[in-house]
PDB file of C-alpha atoms in Angstrom:
ATOM      1  CA  MET O   1       0.123   0.324  -0.207  1.00 86.00           C
ATOM      2  CA  ASP O   2       1.299   3.334  -0.867  1.00 90.00           C
ATOM      3  CA  VAL O   3       0.126   6.927   0.272  1.00 89.00           C
ATOM      4  CA  GLU O   4      -2.285   7.518  -2.466  1.00 90.00           C
ATOM      5  CA  GLU O   5      -3.929   4.373  -1.737  1.00 93.00           C
ATOM      6  CA  SER O   6      -4.196   4.749   1.902  1.00 92.00           C
ATOM      7  CA  TRP O   7      -5.509   8.009   1.614  1.00 91.00           C
ATOM      8  CA  ARG O   8      -8.189   6.892  -0.760  1.00 92.00           C
ATOM      9  CA  ARG O   9      -8.979   3.726   1.581  1.00 95.00           C
ATOM     10  CA  TYR O  10      -8.951   5.365   5.088  1.00 94.00           C
ATOM     11  CA  GLY O  11      -9.310   9.057   4.281  1.00 92.00           C
ATOM     12  CA  LEU O  12      -7.504  11.837   6.870  1.00 93.00           C
ATOM     13  CA  ARG O  13     -10.026  10.568   9.996  1.00 94.00           C
ATOM     14  CA  PRO O  14     -10.638   7.056   9.755  1.00 93.00           C
ATOM     15  CA  VAL O  15     -12.278   5.465  12.673  1.00 91.00           C
ATOM     16  CA  GLY O  16     -13.130   1.907  14.317  1.00 92.00           C
ATOM     17  CA  ALA O  17     -11.296  -0.810  12.665  1.00 95.00           C
ATOM     18  CA  ASP O  18      -9.667   1.071   9.939  1.00 96.00           C
ATOM     19  CA  LEU O  19      -7.406   2.763  12.764  1.00 97.00           C
ATOM     20  CA  ASP O  20      -6.173  -1.020  13.391  1.00 97.00           C
ATOM     21  CA  GLU O  21      -5.463  -1.332   9.961  1.00 97.00           C
ATOM     22  CA  ILE O  22      -3.409   1.949  10.042  1.00 98.00           C
ATOM     23  CA  ARG O  23      -1.914   1.341  13.338  1.00 98.00           C
ATOM     24  CA  ALA O  24      -0.334  -2.256  11.537  1.00 97.00           C
ATOM     25  CA  LEU O  25       1.031  -0.531   8.478  1.00 97.00           C
ATOM     26  CA  LEU O  26       2.792   2.030  10.444  1.00 98.00           C
ATOM     27  CA  ARG O  27       4.353  -0.949  12.996  1.00 98.00           C
ATOM     28  CA  GLU O  28       5.137  -3.032   9.689  1.00 97.00           C
ATOM     29  CA  HIS O  29       6.733   0.511   7.747  1.00 97.00           C
ATOM     30  CA  THR O  30       8.512   1.261  11.282  1.00 98.00           C
ATOM     31  CA  VAL O  31      10.013  -2.288  11.665  1.00 97.00           C
ATOM     32  CA  ARG O  32      11.353  -2.158   7.870  1.00 96.00           C
ATOM     33  CA  GLU O  33      12.633   1.421   8.210  1.00 96.00           C
ATOM     34  CA  ARG O  34      14.597   0.527  11.319  1.00 95.00           C
ATOM     35  CA  ARG O  35      16.076  -2.745   9.598  1.00 94.00           C
ATOM     36  CA  ALA O  36      17.330  -0.280   6.794  1.00 92.00           C
ATOM     37  CA  GLN O  37      16.910   3.550   6.181  1.00 87.00           C
ATOM     38  CA  GLY O  38      14.637   3.481   2.831  1.00 89.00           C
ATOM     39  CA  GLU O  39      13.376   0.155   3.107  1.00 91.00           C
ATOM     40  CA  GLY O  40       9.930   1.499   4.955  1.00 90.00           C
ATOM     41  CA  ASP O  41       7.643   3.941   3.295  1.00 94.00           C
ATOM     42  CA  THR O  42       8.282   7.169   5.369  1.00 96.00           C
ATOM     43  CA  GLU O  43       5.989   9.493   3.566  1.00 96.00           C
ATOM     44  CA  LEU O  44       3.320   6.484   4.105  1.00 97.00           C
ATOM     45  CA  MET O  45       4.437   6.551   7.901  1.00 97.00           C
ATOM     46  CA  ARG O  46       3.799  10.189   7.826  1.00 97.00           C
ATOM     47  CA  LEU O  47       0.219   9.731   6.428  1.00 97.00           C
ATOM     48  CA  CYS O  48      -0.533   6.904   9.114  1.00 97.00           C
ATOM     49  CA  CYS O  49       0.755   9.449  11.947  1.00 98.00           C
ATOM     50  CA  PHE O  50      -1.807  12.066  10.647  1.00 96.00           C
ATOM     51  CA  GLN O  51      -4.549   9.703  10.706  1.00 97.00           C
ATOM     52  CA  LEU O  52      -3.666   8.682  14.074  1.00 97.00           C
ATOM     53  CA  PHE O  53      -2.875  12.336  15.167  1.00 97.00           C
ATOM     54  CA  ASN O  54      -6.630  12.757  13.755  1.00 96.00           C
ATOM     55  CA  SER O  55      -8.088  10.209  15.658  1.00 95.00           C
ATOM     56  CA  GLY O  56      -6.638  11.797  19.173  1.00 93.00           C
ATOM     57  CA  ASP O  57      -5.925   8.138  20.826  1.00 96.00           C
ATOM     58  CA  LEU O  58      -3.364   8.792  23.685  1.00 97.00           C
ATOM     59  CA  ASP O  59      -2.631   5.269  22.948  1.00 96.00           C
ATOM     60  CA  ASP O  60      -0.814   6.048  19.900  1.00 98.00           C
ATOM     61  CA  VAL O  61       1.564   8.450  21.207  1.00 98.00           C
ATOM     62  CA  LEU O  62       4.569   6.240  21.716  1.00 98.00           C
ATOM     63  CA  LEU O  63       3.499   4.366  18.302  1.00 98.00           C
ATOM     64  CA  ILE O  64       3.868   7.584  16.618  1.00 98.00           C
ATOM     65  CA  TRP O  65       7.200   8.314  18.634  1.00 98.00           C
ATOM     66  CA  SER O  66       8.579   4.930  17.669  1.00 98.00           C
ATOM     67  CA  ALA O  67       7.914   5.439  13.989  1.00 98.00           C
ATOM     68  CA  LYS O  68       9.446   9.264  14.198  1.00 98.00           C
ATOM     69  CA  GLN O  69      12.592   7.406  16.067  1.00 97.00           C
ATOM     70  CA  ALA O  70      13.201   4.588  13.114  1.00 97.00           C
ATOM     71  CA  SER O  71      15.638   6.455  11.343  1.00 96.00           C
ATOM     72  CA  PHE O  72      16.916   9.814  10.129  1.00 96.00           C
ATOM     73  CA  ASP O  73      14.409  10.379   6.896  1.00 95.00           C
ATOM     74  CA  ALA O  74      11.510   9.222   9.377  1.00 96.00           C
ATOM     75  CA  ALA O  75      12.482  11.717  11.885  1.00 97.00           C
ATOM     76  CA  CYS O  76      12.725  14.313   9.172  1.00 96.00           C
ATOM     77  CA  SER O  77       9.183  12.968   7.566  1.00 95.00           C
ATOM     78  CA  ILE O  78       7.273  12.609  10.654  1.00 97.00           C
ATOM     79  CA  ASP O  79       6.111  15.910  12.971  1.00 96.00           C
ATOM     80  CA  ILE O  80       6.548  15.920  16.407  1.00 97.00           C
ATOM     81  CA  GLU O  81       3.021  17.540  16.531  1.00 96.00           C
ATOM     82  CA  PHE O  82       1.593  14.107  15.448  1.00 97.00           C
ATOM     83  CA  LEU O  83       2.333  13.344  19.132  1.00 98.00           C
ATOM     84  CA  LEU O  84      -0.396  15.676  20.243  1.00 97.00           C
ATOM     85  CA  GLY O  85      -3.783  14.545  18.636  1.00 96.00           C
ATOM     86  CA  HIS O  86      -5.073  14.835  22.118  1.00 94.00           C
ATOM     87  CA  GLY O  87      -3.299  18.262  22.974  1.00 95.00           C
ATOM     88  CA  LEU O  88      -0.052  19.164  24.580  1.00 96.00           C
ATOM     89  CA  ALA O  89      -1.170  19.162  28.216  1.00 96.00           C
ATOM     90  CA  ALA O  90      -2.865  15.693  27.883  1.00 97.00           C
ATOM     91  CA  THR O  91       0.041  14.384  26.286  1.00 98.00           C
ATOM     92  CA  LYS O  92       2.422  14.967  28.427  1.00 98.00           C
ATOM     93  CA  ALA O  93       0.648  13.717  31.609  1.00 98.00           C
ATOM     94  CA  HIS O  94       0.052  10.665  29.542  1.00 97.00           C
ATOM     95  CA  LEU O  95       3.439  10.347  28.853  1.00 97.00           C
ATOM     96  CA  SER O  96       4.370  11.170  32.596  1.00 97.00           C
ATOM     97  CA  ALA O  97       2.422   8.118  33.575  1.00 97.00           C
ATOM     98  CA  ASN O  98       4.225   5.789  31.411  1.00 96.00           C
ATOM     99  CA  ARG O  99       7.723   4.703  32.944  1.00 94.00           C
ATOM    100  CA  ALA O 100       8.829   3.278  29.481  1.00 96.00           C
ATOM    101  CA  PRO O 101      12.291   4.587  28.227  1.00 97.00           C
ATOM    102  CA  SER O 102      10.195   5.689  25.203  1.00 97.00           C
ATOM    103  CA  ALA O 103       7.920   8.219  26.816  1.00 97.00           C
ATOM    104  CA  THR O 104      10.578   9.437  28.941  1.00 97.00           C
ATOM    105  CA  ALA O 105      12.281  10.359  25.858  1.00 97.00           C
ATOM    106  CA  ALA O 106       9.246  11.557  23.780  1.00 98.00           C
ATOM    107  CA  LEU O 107       8.364  13.478  26.772  1.00 98.00           C
ATOM    108  CA  ASP O 108      11.910  15.292  27.105  1.00 98.00           C
ATOM    109  CA  ARG O 109      11.786  16.319  23.602  1.00 98.00           C
ATOM    110  CA  LEU O 110       8.295  17.660  23.897  1.00 97.00           C
ATOM    111  CA  ARG O 111       9.525  19.969  27.053  1.00 98.00           C
ATOM    112  CA  GLU O 112      12.519  20.613  25.231  1.00 97.00           C
ATOM    113  CA  LEU O 113      10.443  22.188  22.290  1.00 97.00           C
ATOM    114  CA  GLU O 114       7.834  23.841  24.696  1.00 97.00           C
ATOM    115  CA  ALA O 115      10.564  25.540  26.718  1.00 97.00           C
ATOM    116  CA  ASN O 116      11.743  26.919  23.316  1.00 96.00           C
ATOM    117  CA  GLY O 117       8.295  28.126  22.359  1.00 96.00           C
ATOM    118  CA  GLU O 118       7.611  25.603  19.756  1.00 95.00           C
ATOM    119  CA  PHE O 119       4.219  24.682  20.596  1.00 95.00           C
ATOM    120  CA  GLU O 120       2.721  28.487  21.220  1.00 94.00           C
ATOM    121  CA  GLY O 121      -0.344  28.805  19.917  1.00 92.00           C
ATOM    122  CA  PHE O 122      -0.703  24.972  18.993  1.00 93.00           C
ATOM    123  CA  SER O 123      -4.285  24.108  18.028  1.00 94.00           C
ATOM    124  CA  VAL O 124      -4.986  20.395  16.915  1.00 94.00           C
ATOM    125  CA  GLU O 125      -7.782  21.870  14.780  1.00 94.00           C
ATOM    126  CA  GLU O 126      -5.444  24.164  13.279  1.00 94.00           C
ATOM    127  CA  ARG O 127      -2.777  21.921  12.901  1.00 92.00           C
ATOM    128  CA  SER O 128      -5.159  19.114  11.479  1.00 93.00           C
ATOM    129  CA  ALA O 129      -6.512  21.956   8.793  1.00 93.00           C
ATOM    130  CA  VAL O 130      -2.968  22.556   8.045  1.00 91.00           C
ATOM    131  CA  TYR O 131      -2.575  18.686   6.984  1.00 89.00           C
ATOM    132  CA  ASP O 132      -5.797  18.445   5.342  1.00 90.00           C
ATOM    133  CA  ARG O 133      -4.768  21.021   2.651  1.00 90.00           C
ATOM    134  CA  TYR O 134      -1.390  19.370   2.363  1.00 86.00           C
ATOM    135  CA  TYR O 135      -3.017  16.304   1.642  1.00 82.00           C
ATOM    136  CA  ASP O 136      -5.869  17.868  -0.505  1.00 79.00           C
ATOM    137  CA  ASP O 137      -3.566  19.275  -2.866  1.00 68.00           C
TER     138      ASP O 137
END
């Protein structure tokens, strides 16, 4: 499956079982990208992360973080804001409650960016609208 096929099949705001398929697709490409940079489709990974961002499920935060950490290309392709589908405060609280090293790393990065003013004026709705335009063009 490529970006175009995923976009046509699931849209930008998938629900229900479609989200499970997107999670599986993201996991598959994350594993491939970790194995060898370029083996995973980072543009497809980016779309999957945006689709999960739109669902706003906090349980997807570490999956998105893992995808972002898969390679240099993935890190560049997957925006850190995709972790914030439920908002900055809720995401930080969720990560704070998790003892996994990946949660600590993600939380540290969010705090660093927040301290640098990266999330000033951040809005889930506005970010979603920006990417709607990106994928509709």
